[in-house]
Tab-separated table of C-alpha atoms and ligand atoms in Angstrom:
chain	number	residue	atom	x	y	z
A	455	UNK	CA	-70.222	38.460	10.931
A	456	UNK	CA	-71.355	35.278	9.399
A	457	UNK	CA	-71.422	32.086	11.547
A	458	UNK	CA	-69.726	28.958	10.787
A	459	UNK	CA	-70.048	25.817	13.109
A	460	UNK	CA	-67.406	23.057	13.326
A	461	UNK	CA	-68.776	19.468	14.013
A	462	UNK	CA	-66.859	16.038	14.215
A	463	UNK	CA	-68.857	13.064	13.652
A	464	UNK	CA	-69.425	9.436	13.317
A	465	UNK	CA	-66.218	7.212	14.386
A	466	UNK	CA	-63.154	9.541	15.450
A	467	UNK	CA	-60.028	9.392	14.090
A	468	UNK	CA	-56.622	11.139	14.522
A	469	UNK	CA	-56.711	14.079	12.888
A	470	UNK	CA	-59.969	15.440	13.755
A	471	UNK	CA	-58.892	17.679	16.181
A	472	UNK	CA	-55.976	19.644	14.161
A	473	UNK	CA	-58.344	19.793	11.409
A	474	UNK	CA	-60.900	21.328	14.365
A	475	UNK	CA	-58.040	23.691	14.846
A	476	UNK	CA	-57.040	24.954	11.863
A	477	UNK	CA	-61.134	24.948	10.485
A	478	UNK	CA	-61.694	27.743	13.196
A	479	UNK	CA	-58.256	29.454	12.857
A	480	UNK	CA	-58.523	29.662	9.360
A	481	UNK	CA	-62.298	30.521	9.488
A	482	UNK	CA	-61.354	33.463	11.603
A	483	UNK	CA	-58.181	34.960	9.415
A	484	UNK	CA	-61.287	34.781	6.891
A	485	UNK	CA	-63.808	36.957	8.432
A	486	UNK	CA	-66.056	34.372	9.552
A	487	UNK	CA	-67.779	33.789	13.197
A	488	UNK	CA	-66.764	30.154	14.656
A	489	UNK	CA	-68.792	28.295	16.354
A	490	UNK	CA	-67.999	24.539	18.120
A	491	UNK	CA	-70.764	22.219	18.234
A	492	UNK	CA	-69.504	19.335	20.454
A	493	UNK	CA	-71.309	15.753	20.518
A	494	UNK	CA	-71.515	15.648	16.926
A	495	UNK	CA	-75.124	15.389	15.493
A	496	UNK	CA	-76.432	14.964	19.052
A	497	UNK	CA	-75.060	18.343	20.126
A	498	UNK	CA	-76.676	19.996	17.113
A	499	UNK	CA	-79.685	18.662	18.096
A	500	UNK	CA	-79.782	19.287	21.876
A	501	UNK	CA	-77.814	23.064	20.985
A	502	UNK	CA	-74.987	22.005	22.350
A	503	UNK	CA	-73.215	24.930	20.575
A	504	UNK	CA	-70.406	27.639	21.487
A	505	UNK	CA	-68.364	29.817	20.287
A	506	UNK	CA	-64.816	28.592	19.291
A	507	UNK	CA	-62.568	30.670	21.916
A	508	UNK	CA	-58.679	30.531	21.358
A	509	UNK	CA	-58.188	28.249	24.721
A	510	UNK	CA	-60.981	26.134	23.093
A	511	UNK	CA	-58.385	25.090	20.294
A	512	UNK	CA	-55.167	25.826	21.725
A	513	UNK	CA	-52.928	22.376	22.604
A	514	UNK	CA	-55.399	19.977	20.663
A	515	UNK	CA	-53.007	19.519	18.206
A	516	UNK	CA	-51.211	16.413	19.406
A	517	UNK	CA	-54.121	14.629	21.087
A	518	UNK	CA	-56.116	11.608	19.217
A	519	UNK	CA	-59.772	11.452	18.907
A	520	UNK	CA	-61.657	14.278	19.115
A	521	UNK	CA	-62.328	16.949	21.905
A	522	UNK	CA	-65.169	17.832	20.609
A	523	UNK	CA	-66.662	14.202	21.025
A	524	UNK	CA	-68.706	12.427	18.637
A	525	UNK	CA	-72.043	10.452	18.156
A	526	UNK	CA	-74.037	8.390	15.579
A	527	UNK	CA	-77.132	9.994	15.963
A	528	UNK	CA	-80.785	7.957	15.061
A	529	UNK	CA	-82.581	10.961	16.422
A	530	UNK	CA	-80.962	12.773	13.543
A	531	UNK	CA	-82.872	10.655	10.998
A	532	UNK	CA	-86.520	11.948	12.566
A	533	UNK	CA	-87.899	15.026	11.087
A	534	UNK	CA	-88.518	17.054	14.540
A	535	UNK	CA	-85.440	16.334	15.356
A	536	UNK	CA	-83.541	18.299	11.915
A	537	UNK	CA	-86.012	21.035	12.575
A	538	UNK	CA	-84.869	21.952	16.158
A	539	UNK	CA	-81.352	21.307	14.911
A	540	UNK	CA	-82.015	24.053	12.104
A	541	UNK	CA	-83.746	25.982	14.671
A	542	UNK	CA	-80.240	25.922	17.033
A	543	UNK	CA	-78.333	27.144	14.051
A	544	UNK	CA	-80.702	29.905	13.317
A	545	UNK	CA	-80.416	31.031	17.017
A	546	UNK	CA	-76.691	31.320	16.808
A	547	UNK	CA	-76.656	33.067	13.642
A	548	UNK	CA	-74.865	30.323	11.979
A	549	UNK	CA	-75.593	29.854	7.867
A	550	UNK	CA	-72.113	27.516	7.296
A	551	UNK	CA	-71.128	23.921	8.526
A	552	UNK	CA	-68.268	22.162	8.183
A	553	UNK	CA	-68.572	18.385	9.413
A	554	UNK	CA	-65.726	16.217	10.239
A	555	UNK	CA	-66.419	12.627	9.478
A	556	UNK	CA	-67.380	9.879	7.510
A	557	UNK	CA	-69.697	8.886	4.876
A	558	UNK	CA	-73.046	8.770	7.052
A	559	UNK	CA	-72.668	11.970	8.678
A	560	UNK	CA	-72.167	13.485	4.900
A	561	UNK	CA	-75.190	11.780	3.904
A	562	UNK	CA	-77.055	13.170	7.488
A	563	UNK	CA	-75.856	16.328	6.840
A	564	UNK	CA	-77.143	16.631	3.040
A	565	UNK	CA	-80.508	15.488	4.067
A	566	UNK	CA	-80.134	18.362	6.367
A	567	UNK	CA	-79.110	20.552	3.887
A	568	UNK	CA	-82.069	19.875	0.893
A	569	UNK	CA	-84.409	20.376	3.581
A	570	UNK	CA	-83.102	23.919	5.212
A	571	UNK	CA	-80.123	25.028	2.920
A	572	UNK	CA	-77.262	25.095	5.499
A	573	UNK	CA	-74.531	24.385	3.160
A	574	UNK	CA	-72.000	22.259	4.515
A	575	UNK	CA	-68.363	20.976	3.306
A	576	UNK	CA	-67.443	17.589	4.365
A	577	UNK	CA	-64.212	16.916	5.514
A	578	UNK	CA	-63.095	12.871	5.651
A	579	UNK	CA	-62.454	11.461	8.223
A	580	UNK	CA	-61.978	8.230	9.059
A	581	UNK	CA	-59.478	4.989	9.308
A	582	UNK	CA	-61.360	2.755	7.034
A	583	UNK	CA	-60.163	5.170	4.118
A	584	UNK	CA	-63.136	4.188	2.207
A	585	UNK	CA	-64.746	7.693	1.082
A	586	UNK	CA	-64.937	7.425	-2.596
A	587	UNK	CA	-63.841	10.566	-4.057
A	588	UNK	CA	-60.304	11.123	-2.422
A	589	UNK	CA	-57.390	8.771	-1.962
A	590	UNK	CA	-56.877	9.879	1.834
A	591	UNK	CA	-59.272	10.430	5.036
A	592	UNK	CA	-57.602	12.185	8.323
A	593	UNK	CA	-56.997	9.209	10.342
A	594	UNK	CA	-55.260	6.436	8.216
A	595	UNK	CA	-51.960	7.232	8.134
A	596	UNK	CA	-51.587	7.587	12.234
A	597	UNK	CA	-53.871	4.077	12.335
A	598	UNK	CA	-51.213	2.456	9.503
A	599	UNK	CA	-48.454	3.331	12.158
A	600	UNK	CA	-50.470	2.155	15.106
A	601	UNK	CA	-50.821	-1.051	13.491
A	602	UNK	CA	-47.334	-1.159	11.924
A	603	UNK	CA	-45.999	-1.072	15.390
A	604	UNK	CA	-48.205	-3.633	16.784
A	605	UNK	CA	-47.063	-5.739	14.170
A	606	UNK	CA	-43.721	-5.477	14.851
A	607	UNK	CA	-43.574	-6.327	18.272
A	608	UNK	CA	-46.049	-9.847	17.409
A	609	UNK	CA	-43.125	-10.430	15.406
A	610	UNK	CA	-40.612	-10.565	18.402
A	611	UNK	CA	-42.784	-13.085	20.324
A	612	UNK	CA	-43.481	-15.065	16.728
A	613	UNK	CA	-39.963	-15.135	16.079
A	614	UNK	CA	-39.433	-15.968	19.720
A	615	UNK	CA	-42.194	-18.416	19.806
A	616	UNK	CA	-42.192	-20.111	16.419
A	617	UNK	CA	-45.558	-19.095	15.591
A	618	UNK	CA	-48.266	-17.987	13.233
A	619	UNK	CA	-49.994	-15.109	13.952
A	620	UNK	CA	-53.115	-13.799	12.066
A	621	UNK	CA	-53.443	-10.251	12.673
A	622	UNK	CA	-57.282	-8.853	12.119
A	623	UNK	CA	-56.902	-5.010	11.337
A	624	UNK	CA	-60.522	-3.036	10.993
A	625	UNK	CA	-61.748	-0.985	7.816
A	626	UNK	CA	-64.968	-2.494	7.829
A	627	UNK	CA	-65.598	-3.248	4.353
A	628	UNK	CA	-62.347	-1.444	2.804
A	629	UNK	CA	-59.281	-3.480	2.507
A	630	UNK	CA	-57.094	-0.760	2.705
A	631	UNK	CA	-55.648	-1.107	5.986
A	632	UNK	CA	-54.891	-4.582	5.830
A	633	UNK	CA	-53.345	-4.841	2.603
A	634	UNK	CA	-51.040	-1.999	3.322
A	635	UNK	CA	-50.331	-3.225	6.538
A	636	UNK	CA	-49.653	-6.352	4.942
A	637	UNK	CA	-46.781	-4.936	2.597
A	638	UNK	CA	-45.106	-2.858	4.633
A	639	UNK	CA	-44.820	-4.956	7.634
A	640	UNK	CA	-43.789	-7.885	5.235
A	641	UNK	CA	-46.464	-10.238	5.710
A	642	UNK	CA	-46.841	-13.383	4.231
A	643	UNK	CA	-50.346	-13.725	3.858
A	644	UNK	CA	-53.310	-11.240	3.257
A	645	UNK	CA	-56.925	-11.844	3.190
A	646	UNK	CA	-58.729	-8.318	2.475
A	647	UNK	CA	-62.202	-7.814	0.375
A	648	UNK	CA	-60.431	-6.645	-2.298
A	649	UNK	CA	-58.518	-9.654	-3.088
A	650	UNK	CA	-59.178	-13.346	-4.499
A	651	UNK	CA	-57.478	-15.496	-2.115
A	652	UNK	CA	-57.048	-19.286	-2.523
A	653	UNK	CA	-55.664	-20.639	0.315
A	654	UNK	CA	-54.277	-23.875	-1.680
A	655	UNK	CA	-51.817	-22.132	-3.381
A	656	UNK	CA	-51.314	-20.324	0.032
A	657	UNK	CA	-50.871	-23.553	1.277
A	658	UNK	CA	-48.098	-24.633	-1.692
A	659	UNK	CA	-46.298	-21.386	-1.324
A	660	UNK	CA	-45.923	-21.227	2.037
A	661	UNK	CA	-45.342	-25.085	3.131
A	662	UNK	CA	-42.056	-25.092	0.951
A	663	UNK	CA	-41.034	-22.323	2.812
A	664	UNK	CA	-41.605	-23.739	5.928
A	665	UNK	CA	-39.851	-27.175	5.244
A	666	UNK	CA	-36.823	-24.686	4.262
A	667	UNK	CA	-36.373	-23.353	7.671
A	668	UNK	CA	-39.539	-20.543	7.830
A	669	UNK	CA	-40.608	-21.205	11.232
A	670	UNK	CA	-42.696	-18.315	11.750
A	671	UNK	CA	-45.470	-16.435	9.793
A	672	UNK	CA	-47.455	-12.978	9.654
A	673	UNK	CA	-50.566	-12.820	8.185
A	674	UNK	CA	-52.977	-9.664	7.871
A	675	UNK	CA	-56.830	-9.946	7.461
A	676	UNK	CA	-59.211	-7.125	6.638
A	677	UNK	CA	-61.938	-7.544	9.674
A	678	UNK	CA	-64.219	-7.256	6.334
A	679	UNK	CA	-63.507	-10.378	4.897
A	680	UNK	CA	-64.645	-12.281	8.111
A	681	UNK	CA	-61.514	-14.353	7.485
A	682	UNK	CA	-59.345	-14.209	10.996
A	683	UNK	CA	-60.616	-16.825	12.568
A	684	UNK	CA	-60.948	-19.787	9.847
A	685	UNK	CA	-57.399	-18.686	8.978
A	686	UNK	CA	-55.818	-19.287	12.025
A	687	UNK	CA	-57.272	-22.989	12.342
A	688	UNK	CA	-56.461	-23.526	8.837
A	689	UNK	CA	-52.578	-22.602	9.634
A	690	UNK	CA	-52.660	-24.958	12.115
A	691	UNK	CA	-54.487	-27.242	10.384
A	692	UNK	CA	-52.175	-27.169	7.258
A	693	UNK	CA	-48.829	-25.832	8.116
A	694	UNK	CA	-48.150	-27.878	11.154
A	695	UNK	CA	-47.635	-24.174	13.168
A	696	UNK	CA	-48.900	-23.038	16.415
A	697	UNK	CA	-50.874	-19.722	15.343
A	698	UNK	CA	-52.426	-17.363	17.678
A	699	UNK	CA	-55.109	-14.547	16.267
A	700	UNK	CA	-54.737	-10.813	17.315
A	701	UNK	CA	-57.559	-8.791	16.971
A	702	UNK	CA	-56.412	-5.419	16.903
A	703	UNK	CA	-59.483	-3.549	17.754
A	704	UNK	CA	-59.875	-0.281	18.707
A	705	UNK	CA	-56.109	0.902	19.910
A	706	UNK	CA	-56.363	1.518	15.756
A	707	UNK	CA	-58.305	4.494	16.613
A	708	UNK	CA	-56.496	6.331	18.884
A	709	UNK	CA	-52.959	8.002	18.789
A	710	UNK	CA	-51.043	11.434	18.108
A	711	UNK	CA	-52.056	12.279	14.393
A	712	UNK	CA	-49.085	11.990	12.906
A	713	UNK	CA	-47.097	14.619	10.031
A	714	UNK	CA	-49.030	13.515	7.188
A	715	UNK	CA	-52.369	13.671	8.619
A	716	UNK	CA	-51.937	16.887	10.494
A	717	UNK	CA	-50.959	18.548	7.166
A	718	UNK	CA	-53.351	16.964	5.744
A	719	UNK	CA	-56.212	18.388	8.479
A	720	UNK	CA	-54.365	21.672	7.684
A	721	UNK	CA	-55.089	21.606	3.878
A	722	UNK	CA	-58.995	20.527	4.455
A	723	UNK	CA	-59.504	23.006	6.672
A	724	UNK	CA	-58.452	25.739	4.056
A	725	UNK	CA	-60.109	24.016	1.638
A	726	UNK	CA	-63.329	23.629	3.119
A	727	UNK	CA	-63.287	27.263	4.548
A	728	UNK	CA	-62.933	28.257	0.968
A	729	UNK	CA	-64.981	26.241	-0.548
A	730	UNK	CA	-67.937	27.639	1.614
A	731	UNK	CA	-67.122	31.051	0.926
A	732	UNK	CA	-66.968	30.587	-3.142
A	733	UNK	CA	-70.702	29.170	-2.391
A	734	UNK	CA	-70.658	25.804	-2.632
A	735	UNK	CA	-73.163	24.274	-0.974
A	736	UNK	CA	-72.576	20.648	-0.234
A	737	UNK	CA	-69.649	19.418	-0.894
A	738	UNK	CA	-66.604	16.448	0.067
A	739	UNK	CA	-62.936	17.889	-0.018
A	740	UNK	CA	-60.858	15.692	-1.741
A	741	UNK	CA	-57.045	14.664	-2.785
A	742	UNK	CA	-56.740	13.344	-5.429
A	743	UNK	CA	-53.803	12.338	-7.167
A	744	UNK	CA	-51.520	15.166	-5.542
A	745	UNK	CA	-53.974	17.584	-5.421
A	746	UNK	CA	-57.075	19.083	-3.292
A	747	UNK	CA	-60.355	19.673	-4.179
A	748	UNK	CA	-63.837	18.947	-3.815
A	749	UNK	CA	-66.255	16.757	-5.398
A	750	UNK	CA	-69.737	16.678	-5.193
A	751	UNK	CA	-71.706	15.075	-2.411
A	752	UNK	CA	-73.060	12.245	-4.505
A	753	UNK	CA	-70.008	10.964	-5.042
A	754	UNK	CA	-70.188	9.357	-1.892
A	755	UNK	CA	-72.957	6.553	-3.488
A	756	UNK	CA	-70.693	5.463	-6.232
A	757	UNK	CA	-68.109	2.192	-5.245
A	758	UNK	CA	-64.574	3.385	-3.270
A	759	UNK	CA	-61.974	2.125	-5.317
A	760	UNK	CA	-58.852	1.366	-3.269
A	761	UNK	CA	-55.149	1.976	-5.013
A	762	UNK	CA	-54.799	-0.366	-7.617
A	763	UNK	CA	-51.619	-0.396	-7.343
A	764	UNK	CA	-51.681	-1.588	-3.568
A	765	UNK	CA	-54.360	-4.168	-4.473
A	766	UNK	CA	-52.224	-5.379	-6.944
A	767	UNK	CA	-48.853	-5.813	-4.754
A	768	UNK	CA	-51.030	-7.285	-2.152
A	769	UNK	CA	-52.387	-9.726	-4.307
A	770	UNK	CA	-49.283	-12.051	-4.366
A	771	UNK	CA	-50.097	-12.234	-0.713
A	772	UNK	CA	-53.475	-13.817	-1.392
A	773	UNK	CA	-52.122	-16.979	-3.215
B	1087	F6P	O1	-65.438	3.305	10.807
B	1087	F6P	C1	-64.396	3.224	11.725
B	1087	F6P	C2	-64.449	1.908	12.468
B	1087	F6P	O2	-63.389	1.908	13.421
B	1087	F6P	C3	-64.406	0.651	11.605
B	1087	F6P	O3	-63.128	0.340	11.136
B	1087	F6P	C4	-64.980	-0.376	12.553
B	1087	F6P	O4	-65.553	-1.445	11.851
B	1087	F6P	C5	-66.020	0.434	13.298
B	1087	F6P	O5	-65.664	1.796	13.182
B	1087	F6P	C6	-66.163	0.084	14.749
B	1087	F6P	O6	-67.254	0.791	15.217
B	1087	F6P	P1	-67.523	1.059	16.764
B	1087	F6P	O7	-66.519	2.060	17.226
B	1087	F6P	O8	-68.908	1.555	16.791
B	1087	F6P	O9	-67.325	-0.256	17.460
């Protein structure tokens, strides 16, 4: 029986451990051997490697993060290092990977792979939704909901308080989080990388409001536009509000995938199975416009382009 070792890796994210699920469940029903490697690329260097028993994967479902742990590995980047990793995989009998994650561990992992020809299929994974390639990555929508409920209840004390309150979401880079935070929690102002914000006309829009009775105000920054702070003093500065800033942090990472990305774990884990059986070698699974598939791993050094169409209905947020 051919091997085939499930890894999460990089920053965790809800949905990594239904998509751990149904990877060895559906790797199984396809004649394959699974294996869990747990610590991400740490584990497959220091062999820490089993195989997938039922109990292993039975009840993960509902539980955030990842049981099998993760790592950002800098051993992984030192050439003794991949060799003893290859060397773990060989010992196992294991000739397939399938790697949970984000864009670093893809690129780790295809290093890997031009060196010893383990194929792998990437699965994404990760809140920032910024894997070029596919519109989704296990992980958003359950972070979107974490943060849509922490928006809501600032709102109660803002409303309660008549405040400000900037609210710094993460994504490093990627907008994406903010700005559709920012819609559907009905913000007032967003400041993402992805947008040209001027806060004059901020200022304009937003001070008629205020001398019309608007006496409090939401506003969503993108922790990649290095914006929550300046904003906050400039509310105060400018609007005549109190405003308080809420960093959201980490709590964005954790949480009970929800529906969408559990199906969605389900569907990459078919997919990648698959894929890796028809003899692809390295590649990302995708959706794309309504559908799965996969795309080549090199896709991952062109620019992620976030839905225009969210860009664009965040943009009257901007100004
Ligand atoms: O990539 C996921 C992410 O949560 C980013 O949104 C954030 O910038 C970063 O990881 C935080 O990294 P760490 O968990 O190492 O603090």
């Amino acid at each position: 029986m051919e091997g085939i070792a499930i890894m999460t890796s990089g920053g965790d994210a809800a949905g990594m451990n239904p998509a751990v699920k149904f990877c060895v469940e559906y790797a199984k029903k396809r004649g394959l051997k699974p294996f869990l490697i747990r610590n991400g690329l740490r584990g497959l260097i220091d062999d820490d490697i089993k195989v997938a028993e039922r109990s292993d994967v039975s009840g993960i479902l509902h539980r955030g993060g990842t049981v099998l742990r993760s790592s950002r590995s800098k051993r992984f980047f030192e050439d003794k290092y991949r060799l003893q990793a290859y060397e773990n995989l060989q010992k196992h009998g294991i000739n397939k990977l399938i790697v949970i994650g984000g864009d670093g561990s893809f690129t780790a992992l295809n290093r890997f792979y031009n060196e010893y020809k383990v194929p792998f299929a990437g699965i994404p994974a990760t809140i920032d939704n910024d894997i070029p390639g596919t519109d989704y990555c296990l992980g958003v929508d359950t972070a979107l909901n974490v943060i849509r409920e922490s928006i809501d209840s600032i709102r109660d004390t803002a409303l309660s308080f008549s405040r400000a309150f900037v609210i710094e979401t993460m994504g490093r880079n990627c907008g994406y989080l903010a700005m559709t935070s920012a819609l559907s929690s009905g913000a007032e102002i967003c400041i993402a990388p992805e947008l040209d914000h001027d806060l004059d006309s901020i200022g304009e829009r937003l001070k008629k409001d205020v001398e019309g009775g608007r006496d409090y105000i939401m506003a969503v920054v993108a922790e990649g536009s290095n914006m929550a702070g300046e904003l906050t003093h400039w509310i105060k500065d400018n609007l005549n509000m109190d405003a308080r800033l809420t960093v959201l942090g980490h709590v964005q990472r954790g949480g009970s995938p929800t529906v969408r990305d559990r199906v969605m774990a389900y569907n990459y884990a078919v997919q990648a199975v698959e894929s890796l059986l028809a003899g692809n070698t390295n590649q990302i699974m995708t959706f794309r416009d309504g559908s799965y598939g996969t795309a080549p791993i090199d896709i991952i050094n062109t620019k992620c382009i976030v839905d225009p169409n969210i860009v664009e209905l965040a943009s009257h947020l901007a100004v």
